[in-house]
CSV table of C-alpha atoms in Angstrom, one decimal:
chain,number,residue,atom,x,y,z
H,45,MET,CA,-36.8,-26.3,11.1
H,46,THR,CA,-33.8,-25.9,13.5
H,47,LYS,CA,-30.4,-25.9,11.9
H,48,LEU,CA,-27.2,-26.5,13.9
H,49,ILE,CA,-23.8,-25.8,12.4
H,50,ILE,CA,-20.6,-27.1,14.0
H,51,GLN,CA,-17.7,-24.8,13.2
H,52,ILE,CA,-14.0,-25.7,13.6
H,53,PRO,CA,-11.1,-23.2,13.2
H,54,CYS,CA,-8.2,-24.9,11.5
H,55,TYR,CA,-4.5,-24.1,11.0
H,56,ASN,CA,-2.4,-27.0,9.6
H,57,GLU,CA,-4.7,-29.7,11.1
H,58,GLU,CA,-4.4,-32.5,8.5
H,59,ARG,CA,-3.2,-34.9,11.2
H,60,THR,CA,-6.0,-34.5,13.7
H,61,LEU,CA,-8.9,-33.0,11.7
H,62,GLY,CA,-10.1,-36.4,10.3
H,63,ILE,CA,-10.3,-37.8,13.8
H,64,THR,CA,-12.3,-34.8,15.0
H,65,LEU,CA,-14.7,-34.9,12.0
H,66,SER,CA,-15.3,-38.7,12.3
H,67,ALA,CA,-16.6,-38.1,15.8
H,68,LEU,CA,-19.0,-35.3,15.0
H,69,PRO,CA,-22.7,-36.1,14.8
H,70,ARG,CA,-24.9,-35.7,11.8
H,71,GLN,CA,-28.2,-36.2,13.7
H,72,ILE,CA,-29.1,-34.8,17.1
H,73,PRO,CA,-32.5,-35.0,18.9
H,74,GLY,CA,-34.3,-31.7,18.6
H,75,ILE,CA,-32.3,-30.6,15.6
H,76,ASP,CA,-33.6,-31.0,12.0
H,77,THR,CA,-30.3,-30.3,10.2
H,78,VAL,CA,-26.7,-30.6,11.3
H,79,GLU,CA,-24.0,-29.1,9.1
H,80,TRP,CA,-20.2,-28.8,9.5
H,81,LEU,CA,-18.1,-25.8,8.7
H,82,ILE,CA,-14.3,-25.3,8.9
H,83,ILE,CA,-12.3,-22.1,8.9
H,84,ASN,CA,-9.1,-22.7,7.0
H,85,ASP,CA,-6.8,-20.1,8.6
H,86,GLY,CA,-4.1,-20.1,6.0
H,87,SER,CA,-3.2,-23.8,6.3
H,88,ARG,CA,-0.2,-25.0,4.3
H,89,ASP,CA,-1.0,-28.7,4.5
H,90,ARG,CA,-3.9,-30.9,3.4
H,91,THR,CA,-6.4,-29.6,5.9
H,92,VAL,CA,-8.9,-28.5,3.2
H,93,GLU,CA,-8.5,-31.8,1.4
H,94,VAL,CA,-9.2,-33.8,4.6
H,95,ALA,CA,-12.3,-31.6,5.3
H,96,LYS,CA,-13.6,-32.3,1.8
H,97,GLU,CA,-13.0,-36.1,2.2
H,98,PHE,CA,-15.1,-36.1,5.3
H,99,GLY,CA,-18.0,-34.2,3.6
H,100,VAL,CA,-17.7,-30.8,5.3
H,101,ASP,CA,-20.6,-28.6,4.2
H,102,HIS,CA,-18.9,-25.2,4.3
H,103,ILE,CA,-15.3,-24.0,4.1
H,104,VAL,CA,-14.2,-20.5,5.0
H,105,HIS,CA,-10.8,-19.6,3.5
H,106,PHE,CA,-8.1,-17.2,4.7
H,107,PRO,CA,-5.1,-17.0,2.3
H,108,THR,CA,-2.8,-16.3,5.3
H,109,ASN,CA,-2.9,-17.1,9.0
H,110,GLN,CA,-5.1,-14.5,10.7
H,111,GLY,CA,-5.2,-16.0,14.2
H,112,LEU,CA,-7.8,-17.8,16.3
H,113,ALA,CA,-10.0,-14.8,17.1
H,114,LYS,CA,-10.5,-13.7,13.5
H,115,GLY,CA,-11.1,-17.2,12.4
H,116,PHE,CA,-13.7,-17.7,15.1
H,117,MET,CA,-15.6,-14.5,14.0
H,118,ALA,CA,-15.4,-15.4,10.3
H,119,GLY,CA,-16.9,-18.7,11.2
H,120,LEU,CA,-19.8,-17.1,13.1
H,121,GLU,CA,-20.5,-14.8,10.2
H,122,ALA,CA,-20.5,-17.7,7.7
H,123,CYS,CA,-22.8,-19.8,10.0
H,124,LEU,CA,-25.2,-16.9,10.2
H,125,ARG,CA,-25.2,-16.5,6.4
H,126,ALA,CA,-25.9,-20.2,6.1
H,127,GLY,CA,-29.0,-19.9,8.3
H,128,ALA,CA,-27.8,-21.4,11.5
H,129,ASP,CA,-30.1,-21.3,14.5
H,130,ILE,CA,-27.5,-22.7,16.8
H,131,ILE,CA,-23.7,-22.6,16.4
H,132,VAL,CA,-21.3,-25.0,18.1
H,133,ASN,CA,-17.6,-24.2,18.2
H,134,THR,CA,-15.1,-26.9,18.8
H,135,ASP,CA,-11.3,-27.4,18.2
H,136,ALA,CA,-9.7,-29.4,15.4
H,137,ASP,CA,-7.4,-31.3,17.7
H,138,ASN,CA,-10.2,-33.4,19.0
H,139,GLN,CA,-9.7,-32.1,22.6
H,140,TYR,CA,-13.5,-32.1,23.3
H,141,CYS,CA,-15.8,-35.1,23.3
H,142,ALA,CA,-18.2,-34.7,20.4
H,143,ASP,CA,-20.7,-37.0,22.1
H,144,ASP,CA,-21.4,-34.1,24.5
H,145,ILE,CA,-22.7,-31.7,21.8
H,146,PRO,CA,-26.3,-32.7,22.5
H,147,LYS,CA,-25.8,-31.9,26.2
H,148,LEU,CA,-24.1,-28.6,25.2
H,149,ILE,CA,-27.0,-27.3,23.2
H,150,GLN,CA,-29.8,-28.4,25.5
H,151,PRO,CA,-30.0,-25.1,27.5
H,152,ILE,CA,-30.4,-23.2,24.2
H,153,LEU,CA,-33.0,-25.6,22.9
H,154,HIS,CA,-35.0,-25.1,26.1
H,155,GLY,CA,-34.6,-21.3,26.0
H,156,GLN,CA,-32.5,-21.2,29.2
H,157,ALA,CA,-29.4,-19.7,27.7
H,158,ASP,CA,-28.0,-17.7,24.9
H,159,MET,CA,-24.4,-19.1,25.3
H,160,VAL,CA,-23.3,-22.4,26.7
H,161,ILE,CA,-19.7,-23.2,27.7
H,162,GLY,CA,-18.4,-26.7,28.2
H,163,ALA,CA,-16.6,-27.0,31.5
H,164,ARG,CA,-13.7,-29.4,31.3
H,165,PRO,CA,-12.6,-31.6,34.2
H,166,ILE,CA,-9.5,-29.4,34.7
H,167,TRP,CA,-8.3,-31.2,37.9
H,168,ASP,CA,-8.7,-34.6,36.3
H,169,THR,CA,-7.0,-33.7,33.0
H,170,ARG,CA,-3.6,-35.6,33.1
H,171,HIS,CA,-1.7,-33.6,30.5
H,172,PHE,CA,-2.4,-30.3,32.3
H,173,SER,CA,0.4,-29.4,34.7
H,174,LEU,CA,-0.4,-28.3,38.2
H,175,THR,CA,0.7,-24.7,37.2
H,176,LYS,CA,-1.7,-24.7,34.3
H,177,LYS,CA,-4.5,-26.0,36.4
H,178,LEU,CA,-4.0,-23.3,39.0
H,179,LEU,CA,-3.8,-20.6,36.3
H,180,GLN,CA,-6.9,-21.9,34.5
H,181,ASN,CA,-8.9,-21.6,37.7
H,182,PHE,CA,-7.5,-18.2,38.6
H,183,GLY,CA,-8.1,-16.9,35.1
H,184,SER,CA,-11.7,-18.2,35.2
H,185,TRP,CA,-12.2,-16.4,38.5
H,186,MET,CA,-10.9,-13.1,37.0
H,187,VAL,CA,-13.3,-13.5,34.1
H,188,ARG,CA,-16.2,-14.1,36.5
H,189,LEU,CA,-15.4,-10.9,38.3
H,190,ALA,CA,-15.1,-8.9,35.0
H,191,SER,CA,-18.2,-10.4,33.4
H,192,ASN,CA,-20.6,-10.8,36.4
H,193,THR,CA,-21.1,-14.4,35.3
H,194,ASN,CA,-20.5,-17.8,36.8
H,195,VAL,CA,-18.4,-19.6,34.3
H,196,PRO,CA,-16.1,-22.3,35.8
H,197,ASP,CA,-13.9,-22.8,32.7
H,198,ALA,CA,-13.6,-19.6,30.8
H,199,PRO,CA,-10.8,-20.7,28.4
H,200,SER,CA,-12.8,-23.6,27.1
H,201,GLY,CA,-13.4,-23.4,23.3
H,202,PHE,CA,-16.2,-25.9,23.4
H,203,ARG,CA,-19.3,-23.7,23.4
H,204,ALA,CA,-22.7,-23.2,21.8
H,205,PHE,CA,-24.4,-20.0,20.7
H,206,SER,CA,-27.9,-19.1,19.8
H,207,ARG,CA,-28.4,-17.2,16.6
H,208,GLN,CA,-29.3,-14.0,18.6
H,209,ALA,CA,-26.2,-14.3,20.7
H,210,ALA,CA,-23.9,-14.9,17.7
H,211,MET,CA,-25.3,-11.8,16.0
H,212,GLN,CA,-24.4,-9.6,19.0
H,213,LEU,CA,-20.8,-10.8,19.5
H,214,ASN,CA,-17.9,-8.6,18.2
H,215,VAL,CA,-14.4,-9.8,19.0
H,216,PHE,CA,-11.8,-7.0,19.1
H,217,ASN,CA,-8.8,-8.9,20.5
H,218,SER,CA,-6.6,-10.7,18.0
H,219,TYR,CA,-5.2,-13.3,20.4
H,220,THR,CA,-8.3,-15.4,21.4
H,221,TYR,CA,-12.0,-15.1,21.6
H,222,THR,CA,-12.7,-17.3,24.7
H,223,LEU,CA,-12.3,-14.7,27.4
H,224,GLU,CA,-13.6,-11.7,25.5
H,225,THR,CA,-16.9,-13.3,24.4
H,226,ILE,CA,-17.7,-14.2,28.0
H,227,ILE,CA,-17.1,-10.8,29.3
H,228,GLN,CA,-18.9,-9.2,26.4
H,229,ALA,CA,-21.9,-11.5,26.8
H,230,GLY,CA,-22.0,-10.8,30.5
H,231,GLN,CA,-21.9,-7.1,30.0
H,232,LYS,CA,-24.7,-7.3,27.3
H,233,GLY,CA,-26.9,-9.2,29.7
H,234,MET,CA,-27.0,-12.5,27.8
H,235,ALA,CA,-27.9,-15.7,29.7
H,236,ILE,CA,-24.8,-17.8,30.0
H,237,ALA,CA,-24.9,-21.5,31.1
H,238,SER,CA,-22.1,-24.0,31.7
H,239,VAL,CA,-22.4,-27.8,31.4
H,240,PRO,CA,-19.8,-30.4,32.4
H,241,ILE,CA,-18.1,-32.0,29.4
H,242,ARG,CA,-15.6,-34.7,28.8
H,243,THR,CA,-12.2,-34.4,27.0
H,244,ASN,CA,-10.2,-36.8,24.8
H,245,PRO,CA,-6.6,-37.8,25.1
H,246,ASN,CA,-4.2,-35.1,24.0
H,247,LEU,CA,-3.1,-35.4,20.4
H,248,ARG,CA,-0.8,-32.4,20.2
H,249,ARG,CA,0.5,-29.5,22.2
H,250,SER,CA,-1.6,-26.3,22.5
H,251,ARG,CA,-0.7,-23.7,19.9
H,252,LEU,CA,-2.3,-20.9,22.0
H,253,VAL,CA,-0.4,-21.6,25.2
H,254,ARG,CA,3.2,-21.6,23.9
H,255,SER,CA,4.5,-20.5,27.3
H,256,ILE,CA,2.8,-20.1,30.6
H,257,PRO,CA,4.1,-16.5,31.3
H,258,SER,CA,3.1,-15.3,27.8
H,259,TYR,CA,-0.3,-16.8,28.1
H,260,VAL,CA,-0.9,-15.3,31.5
H,261,PHE,CA,0.2,-11.9,30.4
H,262,ARG,CA,-1.8,-11.8,27.2
H,263,SER,CA,-4.9,-13.2,28.9
H,264,ALA,CA,-4.6,-10.5,31.7
H,265,MET,CA,-4.3,-7.8,29.1
H,266,THR,CA,-7.3,-9.2,27.3
H,267,ILE,CA,-9.4,-9.1,30.5
H,268,LEU,CA,-8.2,-5.6,31.3
H,269,ARG,CA,-8.8,-4.2,27.8
H,270,ILE,CA,-12.3,-5.6,27.6
H,271,PHE,CA,-13.2,-4.3,31.1
H,272,MET,CA,-11.9,-0.9,30.0
H,273,LEU,CA,-14.0,-1.1,26.8
H,274,TYR,CA,-17.3,-2.0,28.5
H,275,LYS,CA,-16.8,-0.3,31.9
H,276,PRO,CA,-14.5,2.7,31.2
H,277,LEU,CA,-16.0,5.0,33.8
H,278,ARG,CA,-15.7,2.4,36.6
H,279,PHE,CA,-12.2,1.5,35.5
H,280,PHE,CA,-10.9,5.1,35.4
H,281,THR,CA,-12.7,6.0,38.6
H,282,TRP,CA,-10.9,3.3,40.5
H,283,LEU,CA,-7.6,4.1,38.7
H,284,GLY,CA,-7.9,7.8,39.4
H,285,ALA,CA,-8.9,7.2,43.0
H,286,VAL,CA,-5.4,5.9,43.8
H,287,PRO,CA,-3.3,9.0,43.0
H,288,PHE,CA,-6.2,11.3,44.1
H,289,GLY,CA,-6.4,9.6,47.5
H,290,LEU,CA,-2.6,9.6,48.0
H,291,GLY,CA,-2.5,13.3,47.0
H,292,THR,CA,-5.3,14.1,49.4
H,293,LEU,CA,-3.5,12.3,52.3
H,294,LEU,CA,-0.3,14.2,51.5
H,295,GLY,CA,-2.3,17.5,51.5
H,296,ILE,CA,-3.9,16.7,54.9
H,297,ARG,CA,-0.4,15.8,56.2
H,298,TRP,CA,1.0,19.1,55.0
H,299,LEU,CA,-1.9,21.1,56.6
H,300,LEU,CA,-1.4,19.3,59.9
H,301,LEU,CA,2.3,19.9,59.9
H,302,PHE,CA,1.8,23.5,58.9
H,303,PHE,CA,-0.8,24.5,61.5
H,304,LEU,CA,0.2,22.2,64.4
H,305,VAL,CA,3.9,21.7,64.1
H,306,ASP,CA,5.9,24.5,62.4
H,307,PRO,CA,4.1,27.1,60.2
H,308,THR,CA,7.5,28.7,59.3
H,309,ARG,CA,8.5,25.7,57.1
H,310,SER,CA,7.0,25.5,53.6
H,311,ARG,CA,7.6,21.8,53.0
H,312,ALA,CA,7.2,22.6,49.3
H,313,PRO,CA,8.2,19.1,47.9
H,314,SER,CA,5.3,17.5,49.8
H,315,LEU,CA,2.9,20.2,48.7
H,316,ILE,CA,4.0,19.9,45.0
H,317,LEU,CA,3.7,16.1,45.1
H,318,ALA,CA,0.2,16.3,46.6
H,319,ALA,CA,-0.9,18.7,43.9
H,320,ILE,CA,0.5,16.6,41.1
H,321,LEU,CA,-1.1,13.4,42.5
H,322,ILE,CA,-4.5,15.1,42.9
H,323,LEU,CA,-4.2,16.5,39.3
H,324,ILE,CA,-3.4,13.1,37.9
H,325,GLY,CA,-6.4,11.5,39.7
H,326,PHE,CA,-8.7,14.3,38.4
H,327,GLN,CA,-7.3,13.9,34.8
H,328,LEU,CA,-8.0,10.1,35.0
H,329,TRP,CA,-11.5,10.8,36.0
H,330,MET,CA,-11.9,13.1,33.0
H,331,PHE,CA,-10.5,10.3,30.8
H,332,GLY,CA,-13.2,8.0,32.3
H,333,LEU,CA,-16.0,10.5,31.4
H,334,ILE,CA,-14.7,10.9,27.9
H,335,ALA,CA,-14.3,7.1,27.5
H,336,ASP,CA,-17.8,6.6,28.8
H,337,LEU,CA,-19.3,8.9,26.2
H,338,MET,CA,-17.3,7.0,23.5
H,339,ALA,CA,-18.7,3.7,24.9
H,340,ALA,CA,-22.2,5.1,24.5
H,341,ASN,CA,-21.4,5.8,20.8
H,342,ARG,CA,-20.0,2.3,20.4
H,343,ARG,CA,-23.1,0.8,21.8
H,344,LEU,CA,-25.2,2.6,19.2
H,345,LEU,CA,-22.9,1.3,16.5
H,346,GLU,CA,-23.2,-2.2,17.8
H,347,GLU,CA,-27.0,-1.9,17.8
H,348,ASN,CA,-26.9,-0.7,14.1
H,349,ARG,CA,-24.6,-3.7,13.2
H,350,LEU,CA,-27.0,-6.1,15.0
H,351,ARG,CA,-29.9,-4.7,12.9
H,352,LEU,CA,-27.9,-5.1,9.7
H,353,ARG,CA,-27.1,-8.7,10.6
H,354,ARG,CA,-30.7,-9.5,11.3
H,355,ILE,CA,-31.8,-7.9,8.0
H,356,GLU,CA,-29.1,-9.9,6.1
H,357,PHE,CA,-30.2,-13.1,7.9
H,358,GLU,CA,-33.8,-12.5,6.9
H,359,ARG,CA,-32.8,-11.8,3.3
H,360,ASN,CA,-30.8,-15.0,3.2
H,361,GLN,CA,-33.7,-17.0,4.6
H,362,ALA,CA,-36.1,-15.5,2.1
H,363,ALA,CA,-33.7,-16.3,-0.8
H,364,SER,CA,-33.2,-19.9,0.3
H,365,LYS,CA,-37.0,-20.4,0.3
H,366,HIS,CA,-37.4,-19.3,-3.3
């Protein structure tokens, strides 16, 4: 028996949630059971009532708004507890075409991927400005570099996860899950696939992208933070190489001037600056070593959490059979 749960993070979505739910499938080839789950992220309107009217199977409640990332993770946890073999995440604003869900899950059903991301036709999307299209492509390129993956549309929220992939994900960022989960999955060696999907006409403005500069800054900080988290030694090695290299060049310059030009001049400022830069570079390398040791400890904790999730899933499965 293969169970698919479609999860939808919601925050004041009474106007669009019904449209989204009415398009979701209840039967998909290769899937025995299809269930729906919404994450009510502190909504103050009739979001929950609309969900119940359309027969949503599971509702996760937050009394106050916790943000998209926390809502996404709460949904994954609830789907795992409900016995999901495959989890599909989509948005409540009906941005993504629900008819593409069978296509989205095919790589997982065939054992070809652990995570599948729907690639939107960015350049053909009319309500995206040229600036947004360029930034979406640039951001996806940055994520590909940081994750060693080949995902053409990194910010896409239309994605599918196998049970094993969902158990391994841990979102630390409070802003969004889209970029972090790709980088994390790539660093964990998960198989990631991308399939072209269609989008629907825009029903409302994005709540995540309130301004282009803010979105770019927060996305860049997310990529940088996750890269530091998973590759701290490499990050601090490159960071420390800049002051260390400059300090070394200044030191070589001082030696050349001292021995070849005028040994009577001390040129103390250059020598002091070279020493400071070399010391800064060396300290950054030490930070990298310490962070790398901490990362090893984090990996052990993640493995323990993965074991606990598997044990909990097996217990829930056993309880549901009795």
